Tab-separated table of C-alpha atoms in Angstrom:
chain	number	residue	atom	x	y	z
A	15	MET	CA	-13.196	12.313	-22.417
A	16	THR	CA	-13.704	8.889	-23.900
A	17	GLY	CA	-13.091	7.333	-20.514
A	18	ASN	CA	-15.685	9.582	-18.997
A	19	LEU	CA	-18.260	8.721	-21.619
A	20	ALA	CA	-17.504	5.016	-21.195
A	21	SER	CA	-17.831	5.298	-17.518
A	22	LEU	CA	-21.185	7.181	-17.828
A	23	ARG	CA	-22.454	4.380	-20.007
A	24	TRP	CA	-21.232	1.800	-17.468
A	25	ILE	CA	-22.903	3.692	-14.568
A	26	ALA	CA	-26.094	3.950	-16.582
A	27	LYS	CA	-25.964	0.165	-17.044
A	28	VAL	CA	-25.477	-0.198	-13.293
A	29	GLY	CA	-28.522	1.915	-12.773
A	30	LEU	CA	-30.459	-0.139	-15.154
A	31	HIS	CA	-29.343	-3.252	-13.228
A	32	SER	CA	-30.331	-1.866	-9.862
A	33	ALA	CA	-33.649	-0.319	-11.014
A	34	ILE	CA	-34.908	-2.607	-13.778
A	35	THR	CA	-33.568	-6.028	-13.128
A	36	THR	CA	-35.364	-5.785	-9.705
A	37	PHE	CA	-38.525	-6.343	-11.748
A	38	ARG	CA	-37.615	-9.891	-10.969
A	39	SER	CA	-40.660	-11.622	-9.503
A	40	ILE	CA	-40.314	-13.185	-6.063
A	41	SER	CA	-42.628	-15.541	-4.200
A	42	ASN	CA	-44.759	-12.933	-2.560
A	43	GLY	CA	-45.369	-11.047	-5.792
A	44	TYR	CA	-43.173	-7.982	-5.038
A	45	GLU	CA	-41.876	-5.981	-7.887
A	46	MET	CA	-40.052	-2.721	-7.906
A	47	LYS	CA	-42.079	-0.555	-10.318
A	48	ASN	CA	-39.661	2.229	-10.623
A	49	PRO	CA	-36.503	3.657	-8.968
A	50	TYR	CA	-38.228	6.721	-7.422
A	51	THR	CA	-39.917	5.022	-4.579
A	52	CYS	CA	-39.005	5.312	-0.853
A	53	ASP	CA	-37.328	1.907	-0.854
A	54	ASN	CA	-34.649	3.236	-3.210
A	55	CYS	CA	-34.358	6.693	-1.579
A	56	LEU	CA	-31.252	7.994	0.071
A	57	PHE	CA	-33.234	9.587	2.857
A	58	ASN	CA	-34.514	6.208	3.867
A	59	PRO	CA	-31.155	4.653	4.803
A	60	SER	CA	-32.208	1.290	6.177
A	61	GLN	CA	-33.752	-0.211	3.119
A	62	TYR	CA	-32.534	-0.771	-0.419
A	63	GLN	CA	-35.189	-2.266	-2.738
A	64	GLU	CA	-35.870	-5.896	-1.441
A	65	MET	CA	-33.211	-5.672	1.409
A	66	GLY	CA	-33.383	-4.050	4.761
A	67	THR	CA	-35.678	-3.320	7.641
A	68	LYS	CA	-39.359	-4.261	7.474
A	69	PHE	CA	-40.331	-0.504	7.824
A	70	GLY	CA	-38.370	2.445	6.672
A	71	TYR	CA	-37.602	5.778	8.190
A	72	CYS	CA	-37.437	9.042	6.318
A	73	LEU	CA	-34.800	11.454	7.559
A	74	LYS	CA	-36.330	14.284	5.455
A	75	HIS	CA	-39.841	14.016	6.868
A	76	ASP	CA	-39.061	12.386	10.205
A	77	ARG	CA	-41.559	9.728	9.487
A	78	LEU	CA	-41.979	5.922	9.827
A	79	LEU	CA	-42.451	4.495	6.334
A	80	LYS	CA	-44.789	1.356	5.967
A	81	ASN	CA	-45.393	1.305	2.288
A	82	THR	CA	-41.975	2.162	0.786
A	83	SER	CA	-42.389	0.128	-2.352
A	84	HIS	CA	-45.360	2.350	-3.398
A	85	THR	CA	-44.633	5.859	-1.803
A	86	THR	CA	-42.452	8.770	-2.848
A	87	CYS	CA	-42.034	12.517	-2.350
A	88	HIS	CA	-40.583	15.346	-4.488
A	89	TYR	CA	-37.269	15.141	-2.589
A	90	CYS	CA	-36.690	11.446	-3.506
A	91	ARG	CA	-32.998	10.851	-4.136
A	92	ARG	CA	-32.040	7.513	-5.890
A	93	LYS	CA	-29.608	5.280	-4.029
A	94	ASP	CA	-28.816	3.232	-7.218
A	95	LEU	CA	-27.010	5.916	-9.166
A	96	PRO	CA	-24.552	8.626	-8.265
A	97	PHE	CA	-26.326	12.016	-7.835
A	98	PHE	CA	-24.607	13.742	-10.741
A	99	VAL	CA	-25.697	10.919	-13.147
A	100	ALA	CA	-29.308	10.892	-11.926
A	101	GLU	CA	-29.626	14.758	-11.476
A	102	ASP	CA	-31.822	15.278	-14.557
A	103	GLY	CA	-34.161	12.432	-13.408
A	104	HIS	CA	-34.347	13.902	-9.939
A	105	SER	CA	-35.371	17.255	-11.371
A	106	GLU	CA	-38.166	15.664	-13.470
A	107	HIS	CA	-39.417	13.670	-10.571
A	108	ALA	CA	-39.405	16.808	-8.280
A	109	LYS	CA	-41.415	18.643	-10.871
A	110	GLU	CA	-43.956	15.896	-11.225
A	111	PHE	CA	-44.548	15.785	-7.460
A	112	GLN	CA	-43.996	19.471	-6.659
A	113	ARG	CA	-47.644	19.956	-5.644
A	114	SER	CA	-47.584	17.000	-3.305
A	115	ASP	CA	-46.876	17.818	0.339
A	116	GLY	CA	-45.108	15.128	2.444
A	117	ILE	CA	-45.038	11.436	1.412
A	118	VAL	CA	-47.530	10.339	-1.143
A	119	PHE	CA	-48.401	7.140	-3.062
A	120	TYR	CA	-46.657	7.260	-6.314
A	121	HIS	CA	-49.523	6.540	-8.705
A	122	SER	CA	-52.448	8.157	-7.018
A	123	LYS	CA	-50.391	10.992	-5.354
A	124	HIS	CA	-52.624	10.635	-2.315
A	125	GLU	CA	-50.850	11.499	0.965
A	126	GLU	CA	-49.732	8.522	3.096
A	127	GLU	CA	-51.141	8.859	6.597
A	128	PRO	CA	-48.361	10.263	8.725
A	129	LYS	CA	-46.790	7.674	11.257
A	130	TYR	CA	-44.119	8.561	13.655
A	131	TYR	CA	-41.543	6.377	15.295
A	132	SER	CA	-42.103	5.307	18.895
A	133	GLU	CA	-39.530	2.975	20.600
A	134	ARG	CA	-42.205	2.142	23.254
A	135	HIS	CA	-44.738	1.163	20.567
A	136	ALA	CA	-42.048	-0.954	18.762
A	137	TRP	CA	-41.346	-2.935	21.922
A	138	LEU	CA	-45.049	-3.317	22.805
A	139	THR	CA	-45.931	-4.624	19.348
A	140	ASN	CA	-42.847	-6.782	18.955
A	141	SER	CA	-41.689	-4.809	16.079
A	142	TYR	CA	-38.434	-3.300	17.450
A	143	ASP	CA	-35.662	-3.373	14.859
A	144	PRO	CA	-32.182	-2.389	16.018
A	145	HIS	CA	-31.236	-1.129	12.545
A	146	LEU	CA	-34.225	1.066	12.267
A	147	HIS	CA	-33.717	2.338	15.783
A	148	GLU	CA	-30.113	3.264	14.899
A	149	VAL	CA	-31.293	5.387	11.993
A	150	VAL	CA	-33.827	7.252	14.279
A	151	ILE	CA	-31.144	7.863	16.898
A	152	TYR	CA	-28.809	9.264	14.183
A	153	HIS	CA	-31.524	11.683	13.111
A	154	ARG	CA	-32.014	12.975	16.684
A	155	MET	CA	-28.504	13.360	17.739
A	156	GLY	CA	-26.128	16.287	17.295
A	157	LYS	CA	-22.642	14.878	16.353
A	158	LYS	CA	-23.698	13.142	13.151
A	159	TRP	CA	-20.206	12.777	11.875
A	160	ALA	CA	-19.070	10.578	14.850
A	161	TYR	CA	-22.259	8.433	14.542
A	162	ILE	CA	-21.746	7.801	10.858
A	163	GLN	CA	-18.072	6.752	11.620
A	164	ALA	CA	-19.398	4.121	14.089
A	165	PHE	CA	-21.566	2.610	11.273
A	166	LEU	CA	-18.534	1.897	9.103
A	167	SER	CA	-16.530	-1.295	8.836
A	168	SER	CA	-19.371	-3.676	9.318
A	169	ARG	CA	-19.888	-7.153	7.690
A	170	ASN	CA	-23.712	-6.655	8.101
A	171	PRO	CA	-25.386	-5.818	4.785
A	172	ILE	CA	-28.043	-3.530	6.256
A	173	LYS	CA	-25.432	-1.553	8.210
A	174	SER	CA	-23.483	-1.254	5.015
A	175	ILE	CA	-26.447	0.114	3.168
A	176	ILE	CA	-27.137	2.591	6.087
A	177	SER	CA	-23.568	3.793	6.302
A	178	SER	CA	-23.134	4.414	2.510
A	179	SER	CA	-26.484	6.291	2.534
A	180	LEU	CA	-25.549	8.441	5.534
A	181	VAL	CA	-22.169	9.329	4.137
A	182	ARG	CA	-23.735	10.394	0.806
A	183	ARG	CA	-26.355	12.541	2.534
A	184	TYR	CA	-23.806	14.028	4.959
A	185	ILE	CA	-21.313	15.052	2.270
A	186	HIS	CA	-23.998	16.682	0.261
A	187	GLN	CA	-25.231	18.639	3.229
A	188	CYS	CA	-21.643	19.856	3.877
A	189	GLY	CA	-20.780	20.591	0.278
A	190	THR	CA	-17.445	22.136	-0.214
A	191	SER	CA	-17.518	23.807	3.158
A	192	SER	CA	-16.071	20.769	4.855
A	193	ASP	CA	-13.687	18.106	3.542
A	194	ASN	CA	-14.999	14.806	4.746
A	195	TYR	CA	-12.036	12.774	3.441
A	196	ARG	CA	-11.815	10.761	6.693
A	197	LEU	CA	-15.297	9.494	6.203
A	198	LEU	CA	-14.556	8.531	2.604
A	199	LEU	CA	-11.311	6.744	3.686
A	200	SER	CA	-13.191	4.658	6.181
A	201	LEU	CA	-15.877	3.875	3.671
A	202	THR	CA	-13.257	2.992	1.070
A	203	SER	CA	-11.567	0.536	3.435
A	204	ASP	CA	-15.021	-1.189	3.794
A	205	LEU	CA	-14.582	-2.316	0.158
A	206	LEU	CA	-12.012	-4.770	1.539
A	207	GLU	CA	-14.566	-6.227	3.940
A	208	SER	CA	-16.668	-9.392	3.236
A	209	ILE	CA	-20.337	-8.890	3.507
A	210	ASP	CA	-22.407	-11.727	5.064
A	211	ILE	CA	-25.937	-11.746	3.457
A	212	ARG	CA	-28.566	-13.978	5.126
A	213	ILE	CA	-32.099	-14.769	3.862
A	214	ASP	CA	-33.359	-12.823	6.899
A	215	ASP	CA	-31.844	-9.644	5.458
A	216	PHE	CA	-34.544	-9.384	2.891
A	217	ARG	CA	-37.809	-7.635	3.588
A	218	PHE	CA	-39.935	-10.161	1.868
A	219	GLU	CA	-40.219	-13.900	2.035
A	220	ILE	CA	-38.086	-15.527	-0.634
A	221	SER	CA	-37.303	-19.202	-1.488
A	222	ASN	CA	-33.796	-20.770	-1.116
A	223	GLU	CA	-33.536	-20.751	-4.951
A	224	GLU	CA	-34.274	-17.081	-5.212
A	225	PHE	CA	-31.960	-16.234	-2.399
A	226	SER	CA	-28.849	-17.472	-4.291
A	227	ALA	CA	-29.564	-15.245	-7.206
A	228	LEU	CA	-30.585	-12.275	-4.993
A	229	LYS	CA	-27.416	-12.706	-2.859
A	230	GLU	CA	-25.264	-12.475	-5.915
A	231	ASN	CA	-26.972	-9.267	-7.132
A	232	TYR	CA	-26.940	-7.596	-3.712
A	233	LEU	CA	-23.353	-8.257	-2.970
A	234	LYS	CA	-22.563	-6.301	-6.049
A	235	ASP	CA	-25.157	-3.583	-5.280
A	236	ILE	CA	-23.844	-3.027	-1.680
A	237	ALA	CA	-20.270	-2.587	-3.065
A	238	LEU	CA	-21.467	-0.235	-5.742
A	239	LEU	CA	-23.398	1.929	-3.171
A	240	LYS	CA	-19.970	2.601	-1.641
A	241	VAL	CA	-18.472	3.403	-5.067
A	242	TYR	CA	-21.363	5.868	-5.705
A	243	ALA	CA	-20.436	7.653	-2.354
A	244	ILE	CA	-16.928	7.928	-3.502
A	245	GLN	CA	-17.952	9.285	-6.920
A	246	GLU	CA	-20.236	11.826	-5.370
A	247	TYR	CA	-17.443	12.945	-3.054
A	248	GLY	CA	-15.237	13.363	-6.198
A	249	ALA	CA	-18.018	15.501	-7.829
A	250	ILE	CA	-18.343	17.710	-4.753
A	251	MET	CA	-14.530	18.248	-4.441
A	252	ASP	CA	-14.190	18.616	-8.293
A	253	ASN	CA	-11.801	15.660	-8.502
A	254	GLU	CA	-12.305	13.769	-11.724
A	255	ASP	CA	-10.132	10.792	-10.663
A	256	LEU	CA	-12.669	10.071	-8.004
A	257	MET	CA	-15.676	11.134	-9.878
A	258	TRP	CA	-14.933	8.642	-12.696
A	259	VAL	CA	-13.240	6.015	-10.508
A	260	SER	CA	-15.710	3.410	-11.829
A	261	ASP	CA	-13.467	3.367	-14.961
A	262	GLU	CA	-10.952	1.270	-12.977
A	263	LEU	CA	-13.596	-1.542	-12.778
A	264	ASN	CA	-13.668	-1.835	-16.589
A	265	GLY	CA	-17.269	-3.045	-16.693
A	266	SER	CA	-16.647	-5.996	-14.441
A	267	LEU	CA	-20.190	-5.778	-13.106
A	268	LEU	CA	-21.205	-8.175	-15.805
A	269	SER	CA	-18.944	-10.880	-14.347
A	270	SER	CA	-19.790	-13.161	-11.342
A	271	TRP	CA	-19.551	-11.789	-7.766
A	272	LYS	CA	-16.337	-13.824	-7.239
A	273	GLU	CA	-14.655	-12.070	-10.171
A	274	PHE	CA	-16.205	-8.647	-9.339
A	275	SER	CA	-15.194	-8.762	-5.658
A	276	VAL	CA	-11.477	-9.130	-6.830
A	277	ASP	CA	-11.750	-5.917	-8.809
A	278	ILE	CA	-13.629	-4.150	-6.039
A	279	LYS	CA	-10.888	-5.018	-3.545
A	280	ALA	CA	-8.211	-3.926	-5.974
A	281	LEU	CA	-9.981	-0.603	-6.253
A	282	ALA	CA	-9.752	0.224	-2.621
A	283	PRO	CA	-5.957	1.194	-2.454
A	284	ILE	CA	-6.378	3.186	-5.742
A	285	VAL	CA	-9.252	5.218	-4.189
A	286	THR	CA	-7.397	5.644	-0.974
A	287	SER	CA	-4.376	7.123	-2.771
A	288	TYR	CA	-6.600	9.467	-4.730
A	289	ILE	CA	-8.348	10.688	-1.553
A	290	ILE	CA	-5.198	11.256	0.346
A	291	ALA	CA	-3.372	13.016	-2.582
A	292	SER	CA	-6.493	15.221	-3.105
A	293	ALA	CA	-6.681	16.183	0.586
A	294	GLN	CA	-2.943	16.890	0.668
A	295	ARG	CA	-3.103	19.255	-2.288
A	296	ARG	CA	-5.885	21.140	-0.464
A	297	GLY	CA	-3.978	21.180	2.758
A	298	SER	CA	-6.847	19.504	4.687
A	299	PHE	CA	-5.218	16.131	5.357
A	300	PHE	CA	-4.932	16.094	9.152
A	301	PRO	CA	-3.880	19.808	9.210
A	302	GLU	CA	-3.411	19.908	13.015
A	303	GLN	CA	-0.679	17.238	12.804
A	304	ASN	CA	0.989	19.063	9.837
A	305	ALA	CA	1.096	22.159	12.128
A	306	GLU	CA	2.716	20.188	14.920
A	307	ALA	CA	5.253	18.704	12.575
A	308	GLY	CA	6.240	22.177	11.292
A	309	ALA	CA	6.513	23.660	14.775
């Protein structure tokens, strides 16, 4: 129990890092006012606070998002904390916005004018973004599991944000009815990949000096988004080893990225062994091959 409480405090600190330290001012005056805006929502996979595509896309409302730093809805799901840690906050937010239909501006609660994605319009206005387009294609296709799998194992930071968001959304939709251990194994292997962050990956203009600090923070955040997916899978499958796997990091978030990355890479084989052992106990680990072996 002590480990669980320590982990919860550590995760809360991570949430504080992701949600509050982004009050940092950058050259264009952008500040993240709170963690319940669309740019931090799981249903908007291609953005994460300052990073990502210029416009967002909401999978819940099938809408193009142009004011994500200022809009929300009562379905908003934080990216920067595991669901089971932020669940009370989600309930309070949903209650506050329960009378609001669709996407609204956070402070005024006035509805944002609906805008829908058009690939034709994107090309004609020179605003086509391949990452945003990939999210729209995902929303409109049937075999979502296969599409998510294709997003995994990328050194691109935006693709990494998208993949961890889609995995989290997908496993929650499936619940316990489907064991998505293969998606989680692929996501876990991504912890071993190096992410290449460029200044162009940010949604706002930033200086070279600001880029160095932001890069350090977002390298950690992108890795942690994957850890949150693993923890949420653990919560869904009632596996405490995975649910509290953040204990293995021993609070190393407070160290430099160079040191933190060592711990993150060391975490990958531990998580992999937990996922495989858990799936084997349930008899869901490649059951078709088990049947062939026993024939």
